[in-house]
Amino acid sequence: MFKSYITNDNLLLPPSLGEMIPQNDPVRVVHRIIEQIDLKSLYRKYSHLGSHAYHPRLMLKLIVYAYLRNVYSSRRIEELSRNDIRFLWLSGMNVPDHNTINWFRSGRLKGMLKEVFATIVKFLEAEGFVSLERAYTDGTKIESVANRYTFVWGKSIQTRTGKIAEEINELWAYAESVTKQELLQEAPLLPEDISSEKVREVVEKIDETLRDVDCDKKIKQKVKRVKKAWPEQLERYEQQEKILQGRNSYSKTDPDATFMRMKEDYMRNKQLKPAYNVQISTNDQFITNYSLHQTTSDTTTYIEHLEQYKSLYGLYPKESIADAGYGSEENYLYAQEKGINTFIKYNYFHKEQSGKWMNDPFRSSNFYYNEKQDCFYCPMGQPMRLIYIQKQKTKTGFTQEVHHYQAVRCQGCPLRSLCHKSRNDRVIQVNHRLSKLKAKEKEKLLSEEGLMHRSQRPQDVEATFGNLKNNKNFKRFLCRGKDRTEVEFGLLSIAHNLAKVAS
C-alpha cells in the first residue's frame, strides 16, 4: 500500500511557513541575530521622500542568508525569494526583484557594511562565540570579474615614454644640425620629465624650424605624424598612470584590480590574473576583520589591516599571529609601538632551525659580532670593519639602516674558496635593528606559547580561507571596483560567521 496524496487542491487553512522550518535551521540564526543588531547607520542612507522602500533589515537578511547558501547572483536570490520556503519566511512573503537586490548590495551597503560587520562581531563576542584579544592574520588572492586579457602595465608605459623622449631628442639634434642654430637653451627631455604639453610645444617648434628648410622629406613627414600622435598618446599614458597610483598593472575592465599570480590556476602555472589581495583576521575560525588591497605583497598590508581593526573595535588585538609574509622591520616596530604581542615568523625562520644552517661557519648570520668594537669576525678570526652605513627606503616610505662590513686580507686565505667568490675582500650587510627584532621574535616563537600559536594558526585562518573558497565556492568576485568587491567579501564574511553560529 502507498500513502495517499492530493495535488492542486485548495487547503482549508493556509499552512504556516514557520512550522515547515526546523528550529535549528541556519535561517533562524540569520533572522535572530540581524533582528537584534543596531542598523541606524544603514537607515540614514534612505530618504523620506519618494515611494516606500523594502526594509533594510529584510534586504540584509535575504542577501546574507543567500550567501550562507552559496548563492551570489541577484537573479538567483530573486528566484529563491519567490519559491523557497525559507526565503519566503525570512522576507515575510516580500519578493524584491534582482535590480533592487543588486542596488542594495552595491549602493546602499557601500562604505558602511564594515560597520554592520563589526556590530555583528561585537554581538558574537557578547554571546561568547569569539574573542577580540587574539587575531590570526593571513591573506589570499581572489580573482576579479574583470577581463583577464585587457591589461595595462606600468613598465610598458615607462618604456614607451622613454622611447618617445629619445626620438624627440634625435629630432632636436637633427633640426639643430640642419639650421645651424640652437633651438632650445635647456637640456634634452628626460623620460621622467616628459609630458603631453611639453612634447606638443617642442614638436611644434621643430616643425616650424624645418618648415622652410631644405631637408629630408621623411623627417618632415615624421615630425607631422608625431605632432598629431604623440601628445594624444602621452595624455593617455598620463591618465593610465593616475589610475595605476604606483601599482605595476591594472585591468581596463576593472581599473581597481591588479594583476597577481594565482595559485588556483587550472594548469598550476601561477598565471597572472586581475585580482585583489584579501586579508582576514580570525579567532576560533570566526572572521573578526577583513580588508582588500591592491598590492601583491602581504607585508605592506599589515599596518593598514590592524589600523582598520582599531577603527572597528576601538582597540588593537593583544596578540597578533601571522606567517613569514608579514615579518618585516616596519611591522615589528609598529606592533611594538601599539603594545601588540606578536608571534610573526620571518624569512628563513624554519631554515635557521636546521643543523645545516646553524653549523655553517661561512654564513654571515653565524659570524661573531663584537658590539663594543662594532666589528664581525670571519671564520679565520680576522675582524671585519664597518666601511659605511646605507639608508634605504621601502615602498611604504619606511627607512632602514644597513651596515656594510668588509673583511681584510682575503688574498691568500686558505678558506676563501669556501667563504665567498668575490674578487675583492668579502663584504657583508647587516641590519642591526632588524636582527634584534628577529632574535626577540624567535625567542617567543620557540616558547611553548609560540609553538601553540604556530600550530593553531593554519587550523584557524587557513582553514577559514579553505571553507570560503572550496565549501562556499567563492573563487571570483561578481562586482567590479574595490568598494563593491569589499561589500561582496563583507557579506561573505558575515554569512560565514553566522553559519558557524548555526553549526
XYZ file of C-alpha atoms in Angstrom:
503
model
C 0.000 0.000 0.000
C 1.062 3.585 -0.692
C 0.437 6.761 1.253
C -2.218 8.884 -0.387
C -1.534 12.360 -1.642
C -3.648 15.043 -3.326
C -2.133 17.654 -5.633
C -3.509 21.005 -6.807
C -6.119 21.081 -4.075
C -7.024 24.167 -2.067
C -6.317 23.934 1.638
C -8.997 24.836 4.128
C -6.458 26.757 6.226
C -3.188 28.204 4.840
C -0.077 26.424 6.144
C 2.339 28.179 8.476
C 5.768 28.571 6.880
C 7.453 28.638 10.259
C 6.168 25.151 11.100
C 7.905 23.781 7.997
C 11.341 25.092 9.055
C 13.308 23.204 11.748
C 14.138 25.098 14.923
C 17.880 24.620 14.411
C 17.859 25.802 10.781
C 20.526 28.427 9.896
C 17.827 30.750 8.558
C 16.561 31.229 12.102
C 20.071 32.211 13.251
C 20.292 34.822 10.483
C 16.870 36.164 11.436
C 17.571 36.224 15.189
C 20.961 37.973 15.027
C 20.217 40.537 12.320
C 16.946 41.336 14.042
C 18.823 42.283 17.224
C 21.706 44.392 15.892
C 21.654 48.172 15.536
C 21.267 49.323 11.894
C 20.770 53.072 12.403
C 23.746 53.881 10.183
C 22.122 51.910 7.349
C 18.779 53.651 7.862
C 20.463 57.022 7.274
C 21.179 56.059 3.666
C 17.448 56.123 2.916
C 15.415 59.213 2.037
C 11.996 60.051 3.497
C 10.876 61.198 0.045
C 9.593 59.023 -2.782
C 7.914 55.631 -2.669
C 8.343 53.206 0.209
C 11.438 51.012 0.066
C 11.916 47.456 1.257
C 13.072 47.435 4.861
C 16.916 47.360 5.038
C 16.772 44.694 7.734
C 14.751 42.473 5.385
C 17.174 43.072 2.495
C 20.212 42.359 4.650
C 18.682 39.117 5.900
C 17.898 37.945 2.370
C 21.361 38.628 0.974
C 23.271 37.271 3.980
C 21.200 34.100 4.000
C 21.712 33.739 0.244
C 25.484 33.999 0.731
C 25.200 31.432 3.505
C 23.533 29.133 0.982
C 26.345 29.787 -1.588
C 24.013 31.867 -3.755
C 25.675 35.071 -5.001
C 23.691 36.051 -8.107
C 20.976 38.701 -7.612
C 18.710 36.958 -10.152
C 19.085 33.669 -8.322
C 18.290 35.384 -4.999
C 15.111 36.820 -6.564
C 14.131 33.368 -7.817
C 14.602 31.809 -4.389
C 12.633 34.662 -2.780
C 9.646 33.564 -4.872
C 9.933 29.799 -4.484
C 11.965 28.807 -1.417
C 10.083 28.391 1.871
C 12.966 29.682 3.979
C 13.367 32.839 1.900
C 9.602 33.432 1.950
C 9.557 33.034 5.747
C 12.576 35.300 6.163
C 11.169 38.086 3.975
C 7.584 37.844 5.214
C 6.432 36.919 1.678
C 8.068 40.034 0.179
C 9.809 39.471 -3.163
C 12.268 42.226 -4.177
C 13.438 41.969 -7.797
C 17.068 41.432 -8.802
C 17.649 45.133 -9.567
C 16.559 46.091 -6.044
C 18.757 43.363 -4.561
C 21.759 44.408 -6.631
C 21.320 48.107 -5.839
C 21.058 47.382 -2.132
C 24.250 45.314 -2.269
C 26.339 47.637 -4.432
C 24.806 51.002 -3.449
C 23.219 51.003 -0.002
C 25.866 48.841 1.662
C 28.867 50.539 0.035
C 31.048 52.307 2.572
C 29.142 51.155 5.658
C 28.947 47.347 5.599
C 32.088 47.116 7.743
C 30.209 48.922 10.495
C 27.406 46.344 10.253
C 30.008 43.555 10.200
C 31.695 44.936 13.334
C 28.312 45.226 15.072
C 27.636 41.538 14.407
C 31.115 40.556 15.629
C 30.584 42.547 18.845
C 27.261 40.744 19.296
C 29.026 37.392 18.838
C 31.669 38.458 21.362
C 28.953 39.282 23.904
C 27.420 35.843 23.253
C 30.794 34.200 23.933
C 31.458 32.904 20.419
C 34.543 34.990 19.665
C 37.309 36.969 21.380
C 38.830 40.193 20.065
C 42.029 39.837 22.084
C 43.732 37.409 19.691
C 43.911 37.706 15.904
C 45.260 35.139 13.450
C 46.005 37.006 10.224
C 46.614 35.785 6.692
C 45.880 36.781 3.115
C 44.822 35.241 -0.160
C 44.268 36.447 -3.708
C 40.753 36.310 -5.162
C 40.227 36.892 -8.860
C 38.296 39.907 -10.142
C 35.404 39.584 -12.574
C 37.446 41.727 -14.996
C 38.587 40.514 -18.392
C 41.849 38.605 -17.992
C 43.379 39.932 -21.217
C 42.683 43.685 -21.090
C 45.665 44.866 -19.090
C 47.854 47.944 -18.705
C 51.439 47.560 -17.473
C 53.260 50.372 -15.704
C 56.668 49.301 -17.030
C 55.373 49.351 -20.617
C 54.286 52.974 -20.154
C 57.732 53.895 -18.832
C 59.439 52.075 -21.724
C 57.289 53.767 -24.362
C 57.685 57.192 -22.727
C 61.459 56.712 -22.740
C 61.435 55.885 -26.458
C 59.371 58.990 -27.209
C 61.843 61.157 -25.274
C 64.764 59.523 -27.113
C 63.220 60.107 -30.554
C 62.358 63.746 -29.743
C 65.951 64.356 -28.664
C 67.107 62.915 -32.004
C 64.739 65.268 -33.859
C 66.144 68.208 -31.863
C 69.683 67.256 -32.780
C 68.753 66.876 -36.463
C 66.927 70.238 -36.571
C 69.893 71.989 -34.933
C 72.332 70.417 -37.374
C 70.240 71.490 -40.370
C 69.541 75.064 -39.240
C 72.955 75.553 -37.613
C 71.342 77.073 -34.520
C 70.337 76.045 -31.021
C 66.580 75.548 -30.798
C 66.440 75.158 -27.058
C 68.608 76.521 -24.293
C 67.581 73.790 -21.873
C 68.766 70.204 -21.597
C 67.144 67.429 -23.687
C 63.911 65.858 -22.479
C 64.190 63.089 -19.895
C 61.589 60.260 -19.661
C 60.611 61.182 -16.085
C 60.028 64.864 -17.009
C 58.154 64.314 -20.253
C 54.521 65.460 -20.549
C 51.946 65.885 -23.317
C 52.098 69.702 -23.091
C 55.869 69.813 -23.239
C 56.037 67.394 -26.184
C 53.382 69.380 -28.048
C 55.377 72.597 -27.536
C 58.718 71.068 -28.579
C 57.392 69.267 -31.671
C 55.607 72.458 -32.760
C 58.884 74.374 -32.548
C 60.761 71.699 -34.503
C 58.029 71.717 -37.159
C 58.242 75.494 -37.533
C 62.026 75.329 -37.805
C 62.065 72.680 -40.537
C 59.129 74.119 -42.483
C 61.210 76.499 -44.642
C 64.425 74.451 -44.631
C 65.524 72.128 -47.394
C 65.913 68.810 -45.588
C 64.919 65.164 -45.750
C 61.189 64.868 -46.608
C 60.881 61.733 -44.480
C 61.918 63.724 -41.415
C 59.283 66.370 -42.147
C 56.649 63.672 -42.562
C 57.733 62.097 -39.281
C 57.502 65.442 -37.475
C 53.955 65.982 -38.762
C 52.998 62.452 -37.762
C 54.377 62.682 -34.231
C 52.933 66.189 -33.824
C 49.496 64.658 -34.058
C 50.036 61.272 -32.421
C 52.471 61.679 -29.528
C 50.703 64.345 -27.421
C 47.473 62.327 -27.547
C 49.384 59.161 -26.712
C 51.100 60.816 -23.750
C 47.776 62.179 -22.468
C 46.506 58.602 -22.453
C 49.635 57.464 -20.599
C 49.156 60.231 -18.024
C 45.590 59.089 -17.386
C 46.771 55.490 -17.035
C 49.485 56.479 -14.541
C 46.845 58.257 -12.423
C 44.865 55.013 -12.327
C 47.966 52.957 -11.515
C 48.885 55.099 -8.465
C 52.227 53.357 -8.081
C 50.970 49.873 -8.981
C 52.607 47.749 -11.688
C 49.392 46.933 -13.554
C 45.615 47.201 -13.748
C 42.760 45.790 -15.801
C 40.949 48.001 -18.311
C 37.599 46.457 -17.360
C 38.247 46.820 -13.602
C 40.867 49.542 -13.030
C 40.977 48.807 -9.277
C 42.161 45.219 -9.861
C 45.878 44.434 -10.050
C 47.368 41.518 -11.973
C 48.617 38.916 -9.497
C 49.921 35.373 -9.711
C 47.127 32.968 -8.793
C 47.829 29.611 -7.145
C 44.415 28.269 -8.124
C 45.169 28.290 -11.848
C 43.947 25.111 -13.554
C 47.350 24.330 -15.065
C 49.167 25.168 -11.798
C 51.454 27.559 -13.681
C 50.703 30.598 -11.489
C 49.098 32.590 -14.285
C 48.738 36.357 -13.904
C 45.103 37.386 -13.451
C 43.341 40.582 -12.275
C 42.703 40.101 -8.563
C 42.544 41.624 -5.086
C 44.682 40.723 -2.085
C 42.174 39.818 0.646
C 43.351 39.962 4.268
C 41.398 38.484 7.178
C 41.882 38.102 10.915
C 40.165 35.208 12.646
C 39.524 33.871 16.118
C 38.280 30.310 16.522
C 37.623 30.403 12.750
C 35.283 33.402 13.101
C 36.291 36.318 10.859
C 36.877 39.382 13.037
C 38.370 41.708 10.411
C 38.706 41.798 6.621
C 40.311 44.213 4.165
C 41.006 44.326 0.436
C 44.284 45.577 -1.014
C 45.682 46.282 -4.470
C 49.236 45.248 -3.623
C 50.526 41.738 -4.217
C 52.642 41.545 -1.046
C 51.165 40.702 2.364
C 53.938 42.636 4.139
C 52.624 46.061 3.146
C 49.030 45.274 4.170
C 49.652 44.507 7.855
C 49.603 48.040 9.301
C 46.541 49.147 7.323
C 44.727 45.948 8.282
C 45.362 46.406 12.008
C 44.508 50.109 11.868
C 41.129 49.096 10.478
C 40.807 46.622 13.363
C 41.324 49.538 15.738
C 38.762 51.708 13.921
C 36.130 48.930 14.069
C 36.506 47.947 17.712
C 38.375 50.821 19.352
C 41.317 48.591 20.320
C 44.153 46.566 18.864
C 44.324 42.799 19.424
C 46.531 41.922 22.369
C 48.116 39.105 20.367
C 48.789 39.048 16.630
C 49.813 35.795 14.933
C 50.855 35.658 11.281
C 53.174 33.783 8.921
C 56.521 34.844 7.465
C 54.889 37.036 4.823
C 54.360 39.728 7.477
C 57.760 39.551 9.183
C 59.322 42.934 8.383
C 61.177 45.524 10.429
C 58.413 48.080 9.915
C 55.679 45.669 11.060
C 57.602 44.540 14.148
C 58.237 48.142 15.216
C 54.609 49.097 14.563
C 53.270 46.246 16.705
C 55.792 47.050 19.440
C 54.685 50.698 19.446
C 50.990 49.753 19.676
C 51.556 47.281 22.508
C 50.665 44.230 20.423
C 52.342 40.963 21.408
C 53.343 39.413 18.094
C 54.086 35.855 17.049
C 55.092 36.600 13.463
C 57.608 34.430 11.664
C 60.226 35.947 9.363
C 62.046 34.705 6.274
C 64.340 31.750 6.937
C 62.874 31.160 10.408
C 62.459 27.443 9.749
C 65.780 27.129 7.903
C 67.548 28.677 10.876
C 66.434 25.708 12.988
C 68.191 23.198 10.729
C 71.617 21.841 11.644
C 72.966 22.682 8.193
C 72.206 26.370 8.748
C 73.430 26.558 12.356
C 76.657 24.628 11.682
C 77.667 26.580 8.588
C 80.667 28.715 9.696
C 80.686 30.696 6.446
C 77.141 32.029 6.775
C 77.287 35.711 7.763
C 74.487 35.313 10.331
C 76.751 32.898 12.238
C 79.696 35.318 12.413
C 80.635 36.528 15.898
C 79.792 40.201 16.467
C 81.743 42.396 18.888
C 79.266 45.111 19.828
C 81.796 47.290 21.668
C 84.187 47.486 18.726
C 81.363 47.252 16.149
C 83.006 44.560 14.070
C 82.404 40.990 12.958
C 84.942 38.171 12.862
C 85.242 35.943 9.825
C 85.843 32.144 10.094
C 89.613 32.792 10.135
C 89.224 35.124 13.133
C 90.032 38.269 11.153
C 87.991 41.397 12.043
C 85.504 42.793 9.524
C 85.338 46.559 9.968
C 82.406 48.882 9.272
C 83.005 50.685 5.972
C 79.740 52.616 5.571
C 76.070 52.822 6.587
C 73.435 52.787 3.877
C 69.964 54.256 4.351
C 67.279 52.880 2.102
C 63.530 53.327 1.845
C 60.928 50.637 1.319
C 57.873 51.001 -0.937
C 55.886 52.271 2.048
C 58.452 55.000 2.775
C 59.964 53.260 5.809
C 63.692 53.985 6.294
C 66.093 51.145 7.009
C 69.754 51.318 8.035
C 72.065 48.688 6.557
C 75.637 48.457 7.873
C 78.326 47.206 5.495
C 81.351 45.382 6.944
C 84.412 44.358 4.937
C 86.981 41.701 5.715
C 90.756 42.214 5.486
C 93.453 40.033 3.932
C 91.160 37.720 1.989
C 94.004 37.323 -0.524
C 95.825 34.082 0.220
C 93.266 32.914 2.814
C 93.054 29.074 2.699
C 89.274 29.245 3.343
C 88.494 31.823 0.681
C 87.056 29.384 -1.869
C 84.631 28.102 0.775
C 83.837 31.528 2.222
C 82.984 33.653 -0.840
C 83.540 34.036 -4.592
C 84.110 37.790 -4.781
C 87.329 39.059 -6.360
C 87.761 41.592 -3.554
C 87.619 41.220 0.219
C 84.276 39.886 1.426
C 81.561 42.413 2.360
C 78.524 41.540 4.468
C 75.363 43.626 5.013
C 73.689 43.729 8.416
C 70.544 45.480 9.660
C 71.216 45.546 13.406
C 67.762 46.761 14.428
C 66.049 44.068 12.385
C 68.433 41.414 13.751
C 67.475 42.328 17.327
C 63.776 42.279 16.462
C 64.152 38.861 14.836
C 66.028 37.485 17.828
C 63.250 38.664 20.144
C 60.596 37.201 17.861
C 62.483 33.915 17.562
C 62.551 33.540 21.339
C 58.772 33.979 21.503
C 58.110 31.661 18.566
C 60.163 28.845 20.138
C 58.412 29.150 23.512
C 55.507 26.895 24.484
C 53.033 29.682 23.765
C 54.679 30.312 20.395
C 54.509 26.629 19.465
C 50.801 26.607 20.359
C 50.123 29.660 18.166
C 52.169 28.278 15.275
C 50.167 25.039 15.288
C 46.847 26.834 15.737
C 47.322 29.491 13.026
C 46.878 27.222 9.955
C 43.918 25.488 11.637
C 42.298 28.863 12.287
C 42.855 31.295 9.438
C 43.926 28.997 6.582
C 41.013 26.651 7.285
C 38.707 29.678 7.035
C 40.044 30.517 3.572
C 39.635 26.875 2.584
C 35.985 26.988 3.658
C 35.308 30.214 1.742
C 36.982 29.083 -1.464
C 36.073 25.404 -1.575
C 32.977 24.769 0.537
C 31.355 28.093 -0.337
C 32.843 28.028 -3.855
C 33.769 31.729 -3.750
C 36.777 31.977 -6.050
C 35.894 35.040 -8.111
C 34.164 38.324 -7.367
C 30.965 39.207 -9.234
C 31.215 43.004 -8.962
C 33.767 45.470 -10.310
C 35.643 48.070 -8.308
C 37.326 47.862 -4.908
C 34.358 49.311 -2.978
C 31.862 46.823 -4.406
C 34.138 43.810 -4.083
C 34.767 44.809 -0.466
C 30.997 44.711 0.121
C 30.862 41.283 -1.507
C 33.530 39.881 0.765
C 31.935 41.562 3.786
C 28.643 39.788 3.091
C 30.536 36.528 2.647
C 32.291 37.071 5.994
C 29.007 37.763 7.805
C 27.464 34.656 6.230
C 30.491 32.597 7.254
C 30.256 33.757 10.866
C 26.507 33.162 11.138
C 26.889 29.709 9.565
C 29.409 28.842 12.295
C 26.951 30.027 14.948
C 24.277 27.815 13.411
C 26.593 24.801 13.338
